[in-house]
Amino acid sequence: MRWTRGNRENIDDLRGQRAGFGGRGMPIGIGGLLLLLALSWFTGADFLSLLGGGGVPGPSTGTTGDAGPATSTPQEEELVDMVDAVMGDLQNTWTQIMPGRYQRTKVRLFRDAVESACGFAQAATGPFYCPGDRQVYLDLSFFDELHRRFGAPGDFAQAYVIAHEVGHHVQNVLGIESQVRQLQQRRPAQQNELSVRMELQADCFAGVWGSFASRSGGEVGRRVMLEEGDVEEGLRAAAAIGDDRLQQMSGGRVVPDAFTHGSSAQRVEWFRRGLQSGNPDSCNTFGT
């Protein structure tokens, strides 16, 4: 994947800050889902219930304080520039797709723990999008976990993760996120099913961006261009974080009724659909 370094205007760097407890909600990402699944299988307790199914939690009472500038390495700073490039390209693409409607966001980089409008979160929760403040949150250590634990290396695999979270932002801008949360409150028995549909749509939206990034022609504002093998990296990443695979990795049996993000096959299918169509209209995972 080729990308162009910028001025980091798409980044809020919180790596030198520390977060305090006190949040009313806990965002959940890929790593956090795996952790909760493992705890559920090994203890017999329903840790998945921590995910909830209602609306966005209210503001937390925790604090985030300054702890001086973040220490870093040249390799990590290169990764920050890559995240900024991907984020900038994503937003230029969605601005083109949704002229006059798309609202820009940022990636908030943190280490170990962070306080968001959705509550306190640790790095183990994985990358997440908070509808309350409309920001994407990312601990860069997750990319190493994506490679080593999930077997999905490569810069486009990393870009897919960011694009998925921006897909949730697109859902928020379009009003889909709030509609789904309201449905989950009215239909508690369908909470997981609706969550799966929303996650698969975010995968498809990520594929739509990938379709634009794979085109040649030098569109204005293009900061990322895919190269040979990149699409396969993204598809491997989508397959690596399916609910069925995460349940198997946690040492338990596959329980489709407990899915919240979709199976590996479903995630690959919807990511590929977006890649092939380049059209968000093809991403209607809700059917009606």
Short mmCIF file of C-alpha atoms in Angstrom, two decimals:
data_model
loop_
_atom_site.label_atom_id
_atom_site.label_comp_id
_atom_site.label_asym_id
_atom_site.label_seq_id
_atom_site.Cartn_x
_atom_site.Cartn_y
_atom_site.Cartn_z
CA MET A 1 0.00 0.00 0.00
CA ARG A 2 1.43 3.37 -1.03
CA TRP A 3 0.56 6.38 1.10
CA THR A 4 1.54 10.04 1.36
CA ARG A 5 2.70 11.63 4.59
CA GLY A 6 0.74 14.70 5.75
CA ASN A 7 0.60 17.10 8.68
CA ARG A 8 -1.35 14.78 11.01
CA GLU A 9 -4.48 16.91 10.86
CA ASN A 10 -6.55 13.72 11.20
CA ILE A 11 -4.89 12.71 14.50
CA ASP A 12 -5.52 13.64 18.13
CA ASP A 13 -2.43 12.35 19.91
CA LEU A 14 -3.31 11.34 23.49
CA ARG A 15 -0.41 8.91 23.91
CA GLY A 16 1.19 11.07 26.61
CA GLN A 17 -1.96 11.33 28.74
CA ARG A 18 -3.35 9.07 31.41
CA ALA A 19 -7.01 8.19 31.89
CA GLY A 20 -8.97 7.66 35.09
CA PHE A 21 -11.84 5.33 35.90
CA GLY A 22 -15.41 6.42 36.42
CA GLY A 23 -17.07 5.91 33.02
CA ARG A 24 -20.63 4.68 32.76
CA GLY A 25 -20.06 2.60 29.67
CA MET A 26 -17.37 0.43 28.14
CA PRO A 27 -16.72 0.49 24.41
CA ILE A 28 -15.77 -2.84 22.92
CA GLY A 29 -13.47 -3.68 20.07
CA ILE A 30 -11.93 -6.79 18.56
CA GLY A 31 -9.44 -7.47 21.35
CA GLY A 32 -12.00 -6.74 24.05
CA LEU A 33 -14.51 -9.09 22.45
CA LEU A 34 -11.94 -11.89 22.48
CA LEU A 35 -11.13 -11.19 26.15
CA LEU A 36 -14.79 -11.26 27.20
CA LEU A 37 -15.42 -14.43 25.20
CA ALA A 38 -12.47 -16.14 26.89
CA LEU A 39 -13.62 -15.10 30.36
CA SER A 40 -17.14 -16.32 29.62
CA TRP A 41 -15.96 -19.73 28.45
CA PHE A 42 -13.46 -20.28 31.28
CA THR A 43 -15.63 -19.08 34.19
CA GLY A 44 -19.16 -19.87 33.00
CA ALA A 45 -20.25 -16.30 33.71
CA ASP A 46 -21.89 -14.15 31.02
CA PHE A 47 -19.24 -11.48 30.56
CA LEU A 48 -20.74 -10.68 27.15
CA SER A 49 -23.61 -9.01 28.97
CA LEU A 50 -21.18 -6.20 29.73
CA LEU A 51 -21.60 -5.12 26.12
CA GLY A 52 -25.17 -4.01 26.77
CA GLY A 53 -27.53 -3.06 23.99
CA GLY A 54 -28.97 0.32 24.83
CA GLY A 55 -28.12 3.80 23.67
CA VAL A 56 -24.88 5.66 24.10
CA PRO A 57 -23.87 5.99 27.78
CA GLY A 58 -23.86 9.43 29.29
CA PRO A 59 -20.72 11.43 30.00
CA SER A 60 -18.36 9.73 32.43
CA THR A 61 -16.96 11.14 35.63
CA GLY A 62 -13.42 9.97 34.96
CA THR A 63 -10.59 12.29 34.07
CA THR A 64 -7.82 12.39 31.55
CA GLY A 65 -4.72 14.22 32.67
CA ASP A 66 -1.49 15.34 31.06
CA ALA A 67 1.50 13.13 31.70
CA GLY A 68 4.04 14.88 29.52
CA PRO A 69 4.98 14.21 25.90
CA ALA A 70 4.74 10.63 24.68
CA THR A 71 7.93 8.67 24.24
CA SER A 72 8.07 6.95 20.91
CA THR A 73 10.27 5.27 18.31
CA PRO A 74 10.83 6.16 14.65
CA GLN A 75 8.89 3.01 13.72
CA GLU A 76 5.91 4.09 15.79
CA GLU A 77 5.99 7.60 14.35
CA GLU A 78 5.96 6.09 10.87
CA LEU A 79 2.86 4.18 11.92
CA VAL A 80 1.22 7.39 13.14
CA ASP A 81 1.86 8.98 9.75
CA MET A 82 0.33 5.95 8.05
CA VAL A 83 -2.80 6.18 10.23
CA ASP A 84 -3.07 9.89 9.39
CA ALA A 85 -2.75 9.16 5.66
CA VAL A 86 -5.40 6.43 5.76
CA MET A 87 -7.71 8.59 7.81
CA GLY A 88 -7.25 11.54 5.47
CA ASP A 89 -7.91 9.38 2.42
CA LEU A 90 -10.99 7.86 4.03
CA GLN A 91 -12.45 11.26 4.77
CA ASN A 92 -11.68 12.65 1.35
CA THR A 93 -13.42 9.60 -0.14
CA TRP A 94 -16.53 9.87 2.04
CA THR A 95 -16.71 13.62 1.40
CA GLN A 96 -16.76 12.77 -2.31
CA ILE A 97 -19.44 10.10 -1.82
CA MET A 98 -21.57 12.26 0.53
CA PRO A 99 -21.00 15.86 -0.62
CA GLY A 100 -22.32 18.42 1.83
CA ARG A 101 -23.28 15.73 4.31
CA TYR A 102 -20.18 13.95 5.54
CA GLN A 103 -18.72 15.38 8.76
CA ARG A 104 -15.00 14.91 9.37
CA THR A 105 -13.70 13.11 12.42
CA LYS A 106 -10.30 12.17 13.87
CA VAL A 107 -8.43 9.20 15.25
CA ARG A 108 -7.57 9.65 18.92
CA LEU A 109 -4.39 7.71 19.59
CA PHE A 110 -3.92 6.51 23.17
CA ARG A 111 -1.83 4.12 25.21
CA ASP A 112 -3.14 1.59 27.69
CA ALA A 113 -6.38 3.43 28.58
CA VAL A 114 -8.50 6.37 27.53
CA GLU A 115 -11.59 8.29 28.58
CA SER A 116 -14.21 8.91 25.88
CA ALA A 117 -17.80 10.11 25.86
CA CYS A 118 -18.71 6.41 25.83
CA GLY A 119 -16.79 5.73 29.04
CA PHE A 120 -13.43 4.43 30.16
CA ALA A 121 -11.67 1.96 27.86
CA GLN A 122 -8.45 0.01 28.06
CA ALA A 123 -6.24 -1.09 25.20
CA ALA A 124 -7.70 -4.60 25.53
CA THR A 125 -11.02 -3.35 24.18
CA GLY A 126 -9.36 -2.82 20.81
CA PRO A 127 -10.07 0.02 18.36
CA PHE A 128 -13.54 1.50 18.70
CA TYR A 129 -15.78 4.32 17.53
CA CYS A 130 -17.66 6.39 20.09
CA PRO A 131 -20.94 7.86 18.78
CA GLY A 132 -21.09 10.22 21.77
CA ASP A 133 -18.11 12.31 20.64
CA ARG A 134 -17.91 11.01 17.05
CA GLN A 135 -14.26 10.01 17.37
CA VAL A 136 -12.30 6.89 16.48
CA TYR A 137 -10.05 5.53 19.27
CA LEU A 138 -6.94 3.45 18.63
CA ASP A 139 -4.04 2.08 20.65
CA LEU A 140 -1.31 1.39 18.10
CA SER A 141 -0.30 -1.78 19.96
CA PHE A 142 -3.41 -3.41 18.51
CA PHE A 143 -1.72 -3.61 15.12
CA ASP A 144 0.95 -5.85 16.60
CA GLU A 145 -1.82 -7.98 18.13
CA LEU A 146 -3.56 -8.12 14.75
CA HIS A 147 -0.38 -9.55 13.27
CA ARG A 148 0.78 -11.89 16.02
CA ARG A 149 -2.45 -13.14 17.58
CA PHE A 150 -4.84 -12.97 14.65
CA GLY A 151 -2.39 -13.77 11.85
CA ALA A 152 -3.35 -10.73 9.75
CA PRO A 153 -0.17 -8.74 8.96
CA GLY A 154 0.21 -5.90 6.51
CA ASP A 155 -0.53 -2.21 6.24
CA PHE A 156 -3.81 -2.70 4.39
CA ALA A 157 -4.99 -5.07 7.12
CA GLN A 158 -4.36 -2.18 9.51
CA ALA A 159 -6.09 0.23 7.15
CA TYR A 160 -9.13 -2.08 7.03
CA VAL A 161 -9.49 -1.80 10.82
CA ILE A 162 -9.46 2.01 10.63
CA ALA A 163 -11.86 2.00 7.68
CA HIS A 164 -14.27 -0.24 9.60
CA GLU A 165 -14.38 2.22 12.50
CA VAL A 166 -14.91 5.13 10.10
CA GLY A 167 -17.73 3.04 8.65
CA HIS A 168 -19.41 3.34 12.04
CA HIS A 169 -18.94 7.11 11.82
CA VAL A 170 -20.66 7.10 8.44
CA GLN A 171 -23.54 5.17 10.04
CA ASN A 172 -23.72 7.82 12.74
CA VAL A 173 -23.79 10.66 10.20
CA LEU A 174 -26.54 8.90 8.24
CA GLY A 175 -28.62 8.26 11.37
CA ILE A 176 -28.33 4.47 11.03
CA GLU A 177 -26.56 4.05 14.35
CA SER A 178 -29.27 5.79 16.38
CA GLN A 179 -32.03 3.87 14.59
CA VAL A 180 -30.35 0.55 15.37
CA ARG A 181 -29.87 1.46 19.05
CA GLN A 182 -33.53 2.38 19.32
CA LEU A 183 -34.53 -0.92 17.71
CA GLN A 184 -32.28 -2.79 20.14
CA GLN A 185 -34.06 -1.15 23.05
CA ARG A 186 -37.48 -2.02 21.67
CA ARG A 187 -36.50 -5.55 20.61
CA PRO A 188 -34.09 -6.93 23.22
CA ALA A 189 -34.25 -10.42 21.72
CA GLN A 190 -32.75 -9.05 18.50
CA GLN A 191 -29.91 -7.06 20.06
CA ASN A 192 -27.15 -9.36 18.81
CA GLU A 193 -28.70 -9.81 15.38
CA LEU A 194 -28.95 -6.04 14.89
CA SER A 195 -25.41 -5.58 16.15
CA VAL A 196 -24.15 -8.10 13.58
CA ARG A 197 -25.98 -6.31 10.78
CA MET A 198 -24.48 -2.97 11.81
CA GLU A 199 -20.95 -4.41 12.03
CA LEU A 200 -21.25 -6.09 8.63
CA GLN A 201 -22.40 -2.82 7.10
CA ALA A 202 -19.30 -1.11 8.54
CA ASP A 203 -17.22 -3.85 6.88
CA CYS A 204 -18.96 -3.15 3.58
CA PHE A 205 -18.36 0.60 3.97
CA ALA A 206 -14.68 -0.21 4.56
CA GLY A 207 -14.72 -2.12 1.28
CA VAL A 208 -16.27 0.85 -0.52
CA TRP A 209 -13.29 2.95 0.51
CA GLY A 210 -10.94 0.15 -0.56
CA SER A 211 -12.55 0.21 -3.99
CA PHE A 212 -11.75 3.91 -4.38
CA ALA A 213 -8.19 3.40 -3.09
CA SER A 214 -7.58 0.65 -5.66
CA ARG A 215 -8.41 2.84 -8.65
CA SER A 216 -5.69 4.39 -10.75
CA GLY A 217 -5.96 7.84 -12.20
CA GLY A 218 -4.67 10.04 -9.40
CA GLU A 219 -7.89 11.49 -8.08
CA VAL A 220 -7.51 14.83 -6.31
CA GLY A 221 -6.85 14.32 -2.60
CA ARG A 222 -5.87 10.65 -2.93
CA ARG A 223 -3.39 9.85 -0.16
CA VAL A 224 -3.55 6.04 -0.34
CA MET A 225 -3.23 3.73 -3.31
CA LEU A 226 -3.51 -0.04 -3.11
CA GLU A 227 -0.90 -2.32 -4.61
CA GLU A 228 -0.88 -5.98 -5.59
CA GLY A 229 -1.69 -8.20 -2.63
CA ASP A 230 -3.33 -5.49 -0.52
CA VAL A 231 -6.89 -6.69 -1.10
CA GLU A 232 -5.89 -10.18 0.05
CA GLU A 233 -4.45 -8.64 3.23
CA GLY A 234 -7.75 -6.94 3.96
CA LEU A 235 -9.76 -10.09 3.30
CA ARG A 236 -7.50 -12.07 5.62
CA ALA A 237 -8.02 -9.49 8.34
CA ALA A 238 -11.80 -9.63 7.92
CA ALA A 239 -11.70 -13.44 8.17
CA ALA A 240 -9.37 -13.34 11.17
CA ILE A 241 -11.79 -11.44 13.40
CA GLY A 242 -15.05 -13.23 12.73
CA ASP A 243 -17.05 -14.17 15.83
CA ASP A 244 -16.78 -17.89 15.10
CA ARG A 245 -13.00 -17.72 14.91
CA LEU A 246 -12.79 -15.63 18.09
CA GLN A 247 -14.96 -18.13 19.92
CA GLN A 248 -12.74 -20.98 18.72
CA MET A 249 -9.63 -19.09 19.80
CA SER A 250 -11.11 -18.63 23.26
CA GLY A 251 -11.32 -22.40 23.60
CA GLY A 252 -15.07 -22.77 23.35
CA ARG A 253 -17.63 -23.98 20.88
CA VAL A 254 -19.17 -21.76 18.22
CA VAL A 255 -22.46 -20.20 19.35
CA PRO A 256 -24.02 -18.19 16.49
CA ASP A 257 -26.67 -16.70 18.80
CA ALA A 258 -23.87 -14.98 20.70
CA PHE A 259 -22.38 -13.34 17.59
CA THR A 260 -22.10 -9.54 17.73
CA HIS A 261 -19.91 -8.84 14.68
CA GLY A 262 -20.63 -11.69 12.25
CA SER A 263 -18.86 -14.86 11.21
CA SER A 264 -15.59 -14.83 9.29
CA ALA A 265 -17.45 -15.77 6.11
CA GLN A 266 -19.98 -12.97 6.58
CA ARG A 267 -17.32 -10.36 7.25
CA VAL A 268 -15.35 -11.39 4.19
CA GLU A 269 -18.52 -11.44 2.07
CA TRP A 270 -19.61 -7.91 2.99
CA PHE A 271 -16.11 -6.44 2.84
CA ARG A 272 -15.71 -7.95 -0.64
CA ARG A 273 -19.11 -6.63 -1.69
CA GLY A 274 -18.02 -3.10 -0.90
CA LEU A 275 -14.69 -3.62 -2.64
CA GLN A 276 -16.36 -4.87 -5.80
CA SER A 277 -19.15 -2.31 -5.98
CA GLY A 278 -17.56 0.86 -4.64
CA ASN A 279 -21.12 1.88 -3.85
CA PRO A 280 -22.51 2.28 -0.31
CA ASP A 281 -25.98 1.46 -1.66
CA SER A 282 -24.76 -2.13 -1.96
CA CYS A 283 -24.20 -2.25 1.80
CA ASN A 284 -27.79 -2.70 2.99
CA THR A 285 -27.24 -5.46 5.52
CA PHE A 286 -30.64 -4.77 7.10
CA GLY A 287 -32.66 -5.93 4.12
CA THR A 288 -35.32 -3.22 4.41
#
